[in-house]
Coordinates of C-alpha atoms and ligand atoms in Angstrom, one line a residue:
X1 CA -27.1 -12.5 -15.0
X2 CA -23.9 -12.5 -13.2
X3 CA -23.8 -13.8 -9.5
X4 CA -22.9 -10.1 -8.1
X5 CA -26.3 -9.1 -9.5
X6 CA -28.3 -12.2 -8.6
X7 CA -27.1 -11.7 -5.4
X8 CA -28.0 -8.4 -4.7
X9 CA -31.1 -8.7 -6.3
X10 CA -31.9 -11.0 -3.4
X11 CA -31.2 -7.6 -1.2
X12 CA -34.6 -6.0 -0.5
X13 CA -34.8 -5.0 3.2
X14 CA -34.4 -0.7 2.5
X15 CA -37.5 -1.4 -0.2
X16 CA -39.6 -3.5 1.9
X17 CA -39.3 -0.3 4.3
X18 CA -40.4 1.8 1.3
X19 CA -43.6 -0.2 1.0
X20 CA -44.8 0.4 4.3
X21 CA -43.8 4.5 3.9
X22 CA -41.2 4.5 6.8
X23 CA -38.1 4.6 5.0
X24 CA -35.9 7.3 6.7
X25 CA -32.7 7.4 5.0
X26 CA -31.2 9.9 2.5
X27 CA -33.4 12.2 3.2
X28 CA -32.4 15.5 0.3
X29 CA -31.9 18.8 2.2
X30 CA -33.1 21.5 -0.1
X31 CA -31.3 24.1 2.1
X32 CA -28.2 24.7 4.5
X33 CA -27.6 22.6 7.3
X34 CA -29.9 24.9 10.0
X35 CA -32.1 24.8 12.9
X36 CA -35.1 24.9 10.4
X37 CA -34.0 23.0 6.9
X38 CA -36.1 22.5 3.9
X39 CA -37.3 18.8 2.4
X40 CA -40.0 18.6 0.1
X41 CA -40.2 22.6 0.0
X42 CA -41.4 22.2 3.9
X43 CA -39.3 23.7 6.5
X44 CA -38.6 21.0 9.3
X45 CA -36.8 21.9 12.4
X46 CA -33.6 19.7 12.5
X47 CA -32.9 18.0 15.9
X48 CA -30.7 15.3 13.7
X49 CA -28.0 17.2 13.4
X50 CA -24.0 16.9 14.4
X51 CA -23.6 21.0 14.1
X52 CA -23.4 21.3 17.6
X53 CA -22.1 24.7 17.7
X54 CA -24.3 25.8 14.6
X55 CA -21.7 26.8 12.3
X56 CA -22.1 25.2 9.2
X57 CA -23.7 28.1 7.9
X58 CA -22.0 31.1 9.8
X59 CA -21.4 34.2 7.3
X60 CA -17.7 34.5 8.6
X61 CA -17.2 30.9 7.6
X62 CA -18.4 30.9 4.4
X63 CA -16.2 33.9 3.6
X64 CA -13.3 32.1 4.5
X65 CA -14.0 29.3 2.3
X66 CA -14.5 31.4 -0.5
X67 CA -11.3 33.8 0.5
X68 CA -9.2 30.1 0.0
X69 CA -10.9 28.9 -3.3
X70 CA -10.0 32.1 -4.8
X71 CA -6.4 31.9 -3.7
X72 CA -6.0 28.1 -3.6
X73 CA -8.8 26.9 -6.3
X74 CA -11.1 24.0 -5.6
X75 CA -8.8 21.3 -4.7
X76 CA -5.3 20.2 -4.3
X77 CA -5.3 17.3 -6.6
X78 CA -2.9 15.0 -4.7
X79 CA -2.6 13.6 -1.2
X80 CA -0.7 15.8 2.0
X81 CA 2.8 13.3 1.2
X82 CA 3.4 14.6 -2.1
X83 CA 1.9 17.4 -4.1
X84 CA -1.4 18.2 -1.3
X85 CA 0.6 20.4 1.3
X86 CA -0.7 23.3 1.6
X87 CA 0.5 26.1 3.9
X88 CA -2.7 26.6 5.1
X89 CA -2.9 22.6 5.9
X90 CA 0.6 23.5 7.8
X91 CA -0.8 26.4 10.1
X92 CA -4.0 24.5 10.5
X93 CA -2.1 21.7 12.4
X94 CA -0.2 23.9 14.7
X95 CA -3.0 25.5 15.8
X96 CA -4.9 22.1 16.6
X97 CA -1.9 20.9 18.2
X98 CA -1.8 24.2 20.5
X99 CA -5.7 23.7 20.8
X100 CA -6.0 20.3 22.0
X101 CA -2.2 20.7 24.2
X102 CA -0.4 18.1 21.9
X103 CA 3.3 18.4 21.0
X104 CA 1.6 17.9 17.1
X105 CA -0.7 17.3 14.9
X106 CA -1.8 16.2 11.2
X107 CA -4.7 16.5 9.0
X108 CA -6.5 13.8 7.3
X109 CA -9.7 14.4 4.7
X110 CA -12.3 12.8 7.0
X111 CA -12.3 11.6 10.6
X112 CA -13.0 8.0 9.4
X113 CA -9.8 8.6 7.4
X114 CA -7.7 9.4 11.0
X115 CA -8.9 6.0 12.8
X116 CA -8.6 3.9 9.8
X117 CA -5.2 5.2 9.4
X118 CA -4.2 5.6 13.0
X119 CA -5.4 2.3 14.5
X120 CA -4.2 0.1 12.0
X121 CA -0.4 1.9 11.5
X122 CA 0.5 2.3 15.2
X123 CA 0.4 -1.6 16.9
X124 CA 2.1 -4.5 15.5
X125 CA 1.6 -8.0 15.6
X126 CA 2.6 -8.7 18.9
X127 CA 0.9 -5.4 20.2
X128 CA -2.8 -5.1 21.7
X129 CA -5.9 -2.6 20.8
X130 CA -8.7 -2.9 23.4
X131 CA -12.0 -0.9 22.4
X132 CA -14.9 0.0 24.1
X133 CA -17.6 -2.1 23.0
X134 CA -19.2 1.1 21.2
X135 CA -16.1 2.6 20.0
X136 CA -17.3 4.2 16.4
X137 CA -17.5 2.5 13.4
X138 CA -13.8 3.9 11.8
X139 CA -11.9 2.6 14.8
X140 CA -13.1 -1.2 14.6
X141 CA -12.1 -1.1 10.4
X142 CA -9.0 0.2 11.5
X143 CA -8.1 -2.2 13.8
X144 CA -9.4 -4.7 11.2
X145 CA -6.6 -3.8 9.2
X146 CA -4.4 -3.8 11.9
X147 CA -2.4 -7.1 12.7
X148 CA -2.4 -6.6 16.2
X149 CA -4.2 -8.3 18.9
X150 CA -7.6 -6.7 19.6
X151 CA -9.5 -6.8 22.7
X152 CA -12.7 -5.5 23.2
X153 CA -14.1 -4.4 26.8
X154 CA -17.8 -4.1 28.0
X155 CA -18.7 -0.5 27.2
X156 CA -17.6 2.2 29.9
X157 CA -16.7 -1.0 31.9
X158 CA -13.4 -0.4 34.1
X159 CA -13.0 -3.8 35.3
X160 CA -13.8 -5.5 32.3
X161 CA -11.2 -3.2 31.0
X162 CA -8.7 -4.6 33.7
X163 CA -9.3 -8.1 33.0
X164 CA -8.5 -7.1 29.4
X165 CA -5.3 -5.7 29.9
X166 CA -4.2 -8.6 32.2
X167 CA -4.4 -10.6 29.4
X168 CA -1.4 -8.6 27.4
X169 CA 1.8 -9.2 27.3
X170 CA 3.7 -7.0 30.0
X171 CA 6.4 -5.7 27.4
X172 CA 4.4 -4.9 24.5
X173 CA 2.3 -1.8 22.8
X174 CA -1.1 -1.6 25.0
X175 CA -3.7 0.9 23.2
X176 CA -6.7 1.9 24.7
X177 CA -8.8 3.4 21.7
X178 CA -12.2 5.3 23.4
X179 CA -14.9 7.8 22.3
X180 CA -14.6 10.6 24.0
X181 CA -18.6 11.4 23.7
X182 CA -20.1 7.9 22.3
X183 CA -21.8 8.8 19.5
X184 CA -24.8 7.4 19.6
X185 CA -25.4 7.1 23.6
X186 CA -24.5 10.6 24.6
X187 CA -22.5 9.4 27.6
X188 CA -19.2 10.9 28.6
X189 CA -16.2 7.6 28.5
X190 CA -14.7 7.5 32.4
X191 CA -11.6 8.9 31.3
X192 CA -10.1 9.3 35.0
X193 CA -10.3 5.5 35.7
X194 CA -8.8 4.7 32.0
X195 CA -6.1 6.8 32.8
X196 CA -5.2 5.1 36.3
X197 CA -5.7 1.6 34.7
X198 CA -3.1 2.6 31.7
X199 CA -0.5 4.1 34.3
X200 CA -1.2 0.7 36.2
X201 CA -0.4 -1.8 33.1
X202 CA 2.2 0.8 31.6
X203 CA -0.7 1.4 28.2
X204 CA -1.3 4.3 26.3
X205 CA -4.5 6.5 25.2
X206 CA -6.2 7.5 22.1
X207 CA -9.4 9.3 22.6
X208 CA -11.9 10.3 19.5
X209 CA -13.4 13.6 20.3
X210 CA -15.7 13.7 17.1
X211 CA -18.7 15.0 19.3
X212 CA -16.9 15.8 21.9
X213 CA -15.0 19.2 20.4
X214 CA -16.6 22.1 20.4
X215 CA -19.1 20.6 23.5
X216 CA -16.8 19.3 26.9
X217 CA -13.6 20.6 27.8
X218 CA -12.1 24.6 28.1
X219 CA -13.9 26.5 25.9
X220 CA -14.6 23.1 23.3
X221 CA -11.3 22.0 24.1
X222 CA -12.3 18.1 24.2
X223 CA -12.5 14.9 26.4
X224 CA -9.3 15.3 28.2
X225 CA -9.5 18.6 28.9
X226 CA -12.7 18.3 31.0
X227 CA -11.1 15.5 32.9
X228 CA -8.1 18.0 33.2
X229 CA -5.7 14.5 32.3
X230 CA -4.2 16.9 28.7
X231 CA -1.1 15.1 29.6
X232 CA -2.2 12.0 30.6
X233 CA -3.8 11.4 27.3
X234 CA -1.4 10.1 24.3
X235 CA -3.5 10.6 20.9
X236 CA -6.3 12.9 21.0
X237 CA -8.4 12.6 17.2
X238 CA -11.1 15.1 16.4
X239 CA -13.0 15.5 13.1
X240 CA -14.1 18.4 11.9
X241 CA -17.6 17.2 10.2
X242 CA -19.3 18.2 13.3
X243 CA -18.8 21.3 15.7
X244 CA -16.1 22.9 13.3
X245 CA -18.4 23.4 10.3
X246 CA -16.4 21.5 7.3
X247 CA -15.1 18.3 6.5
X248 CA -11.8 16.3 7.7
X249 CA -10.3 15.3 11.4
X250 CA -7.1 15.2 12.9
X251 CA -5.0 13.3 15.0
X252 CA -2.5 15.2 17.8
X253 CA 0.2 13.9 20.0
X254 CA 3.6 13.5 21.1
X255 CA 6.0 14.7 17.4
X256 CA 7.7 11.4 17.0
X257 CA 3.8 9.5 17.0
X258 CA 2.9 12.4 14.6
X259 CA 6.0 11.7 12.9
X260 CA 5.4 8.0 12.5
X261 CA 2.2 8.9 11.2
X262 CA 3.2 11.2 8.7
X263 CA 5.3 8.4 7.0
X264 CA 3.4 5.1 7.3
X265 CA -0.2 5.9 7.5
X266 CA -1.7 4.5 4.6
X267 CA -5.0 6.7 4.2
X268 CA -3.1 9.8 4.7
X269 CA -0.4 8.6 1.9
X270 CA -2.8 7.1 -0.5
X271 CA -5.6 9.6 -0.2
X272 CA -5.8 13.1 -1.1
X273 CA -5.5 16.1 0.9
X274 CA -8.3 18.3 2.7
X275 CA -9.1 20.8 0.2
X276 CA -8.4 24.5 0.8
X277 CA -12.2 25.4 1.7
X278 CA -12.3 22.8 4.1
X279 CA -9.5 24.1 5.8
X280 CA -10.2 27.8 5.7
X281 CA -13.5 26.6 7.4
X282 CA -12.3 24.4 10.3
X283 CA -9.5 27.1 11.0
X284 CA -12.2 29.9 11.3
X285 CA -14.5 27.9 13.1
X286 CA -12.1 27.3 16.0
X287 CA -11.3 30.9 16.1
X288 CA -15.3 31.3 16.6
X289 CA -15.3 28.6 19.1
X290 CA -13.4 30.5 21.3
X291 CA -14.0 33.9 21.2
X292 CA -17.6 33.2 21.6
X293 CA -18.1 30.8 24.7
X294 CA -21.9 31.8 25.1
X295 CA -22.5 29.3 22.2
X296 CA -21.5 26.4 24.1
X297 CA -22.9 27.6 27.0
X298 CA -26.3 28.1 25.5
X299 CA -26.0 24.3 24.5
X300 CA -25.5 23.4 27.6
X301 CA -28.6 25.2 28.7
X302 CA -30.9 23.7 26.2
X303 CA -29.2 20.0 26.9
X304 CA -30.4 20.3 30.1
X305 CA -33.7 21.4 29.8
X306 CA -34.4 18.8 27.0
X307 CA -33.1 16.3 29.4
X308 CA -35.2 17.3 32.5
X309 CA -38.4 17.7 29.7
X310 CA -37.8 14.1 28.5
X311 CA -37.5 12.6 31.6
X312 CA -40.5 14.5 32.9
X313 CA -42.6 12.9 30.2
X314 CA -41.1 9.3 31.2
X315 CA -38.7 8.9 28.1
X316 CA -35.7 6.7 28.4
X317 CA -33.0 8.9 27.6
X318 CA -30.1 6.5 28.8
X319 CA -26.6 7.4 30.2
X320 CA -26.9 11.0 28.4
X321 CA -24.9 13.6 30.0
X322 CA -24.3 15.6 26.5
X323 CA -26.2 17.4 23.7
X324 CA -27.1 13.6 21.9
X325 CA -29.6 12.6 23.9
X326 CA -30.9 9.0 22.7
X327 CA -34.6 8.6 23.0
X328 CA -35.4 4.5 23.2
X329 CA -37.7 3.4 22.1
X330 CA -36.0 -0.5 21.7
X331 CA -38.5 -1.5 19.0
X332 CA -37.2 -1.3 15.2
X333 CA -40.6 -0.8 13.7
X334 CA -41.7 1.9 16.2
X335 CA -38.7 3.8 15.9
X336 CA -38.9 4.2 12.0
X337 CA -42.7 4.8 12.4
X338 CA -41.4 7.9 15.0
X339 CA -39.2 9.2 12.8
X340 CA -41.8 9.2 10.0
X341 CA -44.4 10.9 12.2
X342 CA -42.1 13.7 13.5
X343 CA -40.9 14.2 9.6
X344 CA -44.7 14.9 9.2
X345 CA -45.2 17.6 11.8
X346 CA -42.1 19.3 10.7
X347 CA -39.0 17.7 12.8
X348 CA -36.3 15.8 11.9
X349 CA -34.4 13.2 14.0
X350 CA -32.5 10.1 12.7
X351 CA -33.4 6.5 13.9
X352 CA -30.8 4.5 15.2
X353 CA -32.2 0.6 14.8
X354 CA -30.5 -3.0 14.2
X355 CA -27.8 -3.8 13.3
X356 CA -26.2 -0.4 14.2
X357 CA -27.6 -1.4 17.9
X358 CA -29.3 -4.7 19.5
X359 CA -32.9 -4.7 18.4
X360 CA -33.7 -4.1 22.2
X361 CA -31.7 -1.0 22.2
X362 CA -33.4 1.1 19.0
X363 CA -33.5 4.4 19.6
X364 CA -33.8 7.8 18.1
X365 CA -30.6 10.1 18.3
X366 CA -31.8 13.8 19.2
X367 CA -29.5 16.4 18.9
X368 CA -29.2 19.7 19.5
X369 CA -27.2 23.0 18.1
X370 CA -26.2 25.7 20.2
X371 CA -28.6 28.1 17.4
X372 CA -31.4 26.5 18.5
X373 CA -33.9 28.5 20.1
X374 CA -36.2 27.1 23.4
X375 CA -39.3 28.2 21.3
X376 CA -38.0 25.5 19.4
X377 CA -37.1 23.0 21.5
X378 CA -40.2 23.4 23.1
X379 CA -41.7 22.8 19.4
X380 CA -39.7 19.4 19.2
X381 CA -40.4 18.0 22.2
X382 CA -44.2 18.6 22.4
X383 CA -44.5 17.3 19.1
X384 CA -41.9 13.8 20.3
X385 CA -44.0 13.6 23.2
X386 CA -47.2 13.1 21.6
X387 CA -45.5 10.6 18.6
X388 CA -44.4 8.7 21.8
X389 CA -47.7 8.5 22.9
X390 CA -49.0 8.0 20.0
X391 CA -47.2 4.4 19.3
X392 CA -47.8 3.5 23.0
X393 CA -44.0 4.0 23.7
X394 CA -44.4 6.0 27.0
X395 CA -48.1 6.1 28.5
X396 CA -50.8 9.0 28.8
Ligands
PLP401 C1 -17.0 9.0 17.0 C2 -16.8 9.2 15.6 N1 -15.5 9.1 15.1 C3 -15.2 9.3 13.8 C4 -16.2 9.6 12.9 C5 -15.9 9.8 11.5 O1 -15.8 11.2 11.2 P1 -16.1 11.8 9.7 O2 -17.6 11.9 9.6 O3 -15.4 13.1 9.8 O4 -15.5 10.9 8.7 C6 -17.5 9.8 13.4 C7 -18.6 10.2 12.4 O5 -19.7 9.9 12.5 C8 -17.8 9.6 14.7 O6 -19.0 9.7 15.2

């Protein structure tokens, strides 16, 4: 046996899970990506879901994705640099630049893609990154393969952010990389204060909007629209794996950044392009984002009621102010035996335990869509409620 196998032989954690029936990973959707999906021929209600605007399965969508595999086929067999450009890829990224209020924009063919490629091209190796403590995943391997200096701040922490950037050198690249929405907290980063602190030590911006498209902003429009601070903002990166119904992301800013980009980002050189169905979807999406604000603003009402029912019933729901509401439960064991127990009555949310968080932090990320219906929500949250009970997590 060769050492790559004896080693991962050795590798049994996910089976040990099995054994004790709480394994909650991979679990196969037999349907679309709904309110209600199918696993195991049972219909489950899906509160697990990054489709905050509920359009992975909108008729309109679909019929644009088919419209573009007719015309363009299945895929464009090469990356955006050489034989992957589309004209559709080309009209996509002016009207994200015009969404988001950038000068321009460029596609990549995931979101992970855009930070890897992003954060590791833009800072040298006498420049400095400083990241939130629970910046997503993509933006720490990119600025692993970055060669700059990288400083990491307490999360959502202005001063430790200050003592951070009085550590860099005055006359060098200073980028502040943030969620916009953090992923797996539901908190909303305190963009006003990062935006006085990079005026103060002369740094730049880059904010991922992954969840926060399509949910904050003017009409979806993103972080630093909320905040009003467009142009205080340098990079804004979105993905389109969540509230735009398709798969890819983007990153918008001033043309010669974009520029730069275009000619020195490694996974947008080396990697090929979105394909045409993905951006027929993303581009229709947006156009359904905005002529039809009641979805977000029937999020928003359903965010707030779960919030008010999940505090009622004495759940730790964190620093949420968004539609990912984290339920804590800060026990591993007790979060995968909730997730299993909701799975049975019919709802599915994912588990979030070590080593994505601090064993003391396990949770379980609810999320909602804004096609959910209350009847629904009330379904959910009953049903959480008396899991939570259940395990002793919250009392009687
Ligand atoms: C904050 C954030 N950034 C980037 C990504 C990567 O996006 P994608 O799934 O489109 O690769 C994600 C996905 O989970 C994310 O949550």
């Amino acid at each position: 046996m060769g050492h790559l196998k004896e080693r991962y032989l050795q590798y049994d954690e996910p089976q040990k899970i099995m054994a004790a029936g709480i394994y909650p990973y991979f679990r196969a959707i037999e349907s679309e990506q709904d309110t209600v999906v199918k696993i195991n021929g049972k219909n489950v209600l899906m509160f697990g879901s990054n489709s905050y605007l509920g359009l992975s399965n909108h008729s309109q969508i679909k019929e644009a994705a088919k419209q573009a595999i007719d015309k363009y086929g299945t895929s464009c067999a090469g990356s955006r640099f050489l034989n992957g450009t589309l004209d559709i890829h080309l009209k996509l990224e002016e009207k994200l630049a015009r969404l988001v209020g950038k000068d321009a924009a460029i596609c990549y063919s995931t979101g992970f893609q855009v930070n890897i490629g992003v954060v590791s091209a833009l800072c040298g190796r006498n420049d400095y990154l400083l990241l939130d403590s629970l910046d997503h995943a993509s933006i720490i391997e990119g600025s692993r393969l970055s060669f700059s200096k990288v400083l990491k701040f307490e999360h959502n922490d202005m001063s430790s952010l200050e003592t951070k950037l009085k550590l860099c050198e005055p006359d060098k690249i200073k980028l502040i990389v943030v969620d916009g929405i953090f992923s797996m907290e539901g908190d909303i980063v305190r963009l006003p204060e990062i935006v006085e602190l990079a005026q103060k030590y002369n740094a730049s911006i880059m904010v991922d909007d992954a969840h926060a498209l399509g949910v904050i902003g003017k009409n979806g429009r993103g972080t630093a629209s909320h905040f009003n601070l467009t142009d205080k903002v340098d990079l804004i990166m979105g993905t389109f794996s969540k509230s735009f119904a398709s798969l890819g992301g983007f990153i918008a800013g001033d043309a010669p950044v974009i520029n730069y980009l275009k000619h020195n980002s490694r996974s947008l050189i080396f990697s090929a392009s979105m394909t045409p169905a993905s951006v027929a979807s993303v581009s229709t999406a947006i156009d359904i984002m905005i002529s039809e604000p009641e979805r977000i603003q029937h999020l928003w009402e359903l965010t707030h009621y779960a919030q008010k029912a999940f505090k009622e019933a004495g759940i730790d729901t964190g620093k949420s102010e968004t539609p990912i509401i984290p339920l804590f439960i800060r026990d591993d064991i007790k979060a995968l035996q909730v997730t299993r127990i909701l799975l049975d009555n019919g709802i599915f949310v994912n588990p979030v335990i070590s080593p994505a968080v601090p064993k003391e932090d396990s949770l379980i990320r609810f999320s909602l869509m804004a096609t959910h219906t209350f009847d629904q929500l009330d379904i959910a949250v009953d049903k959480i409620i008396a899991a939570f009970r259940q395990l002793d997590i919250i009392q009687r």
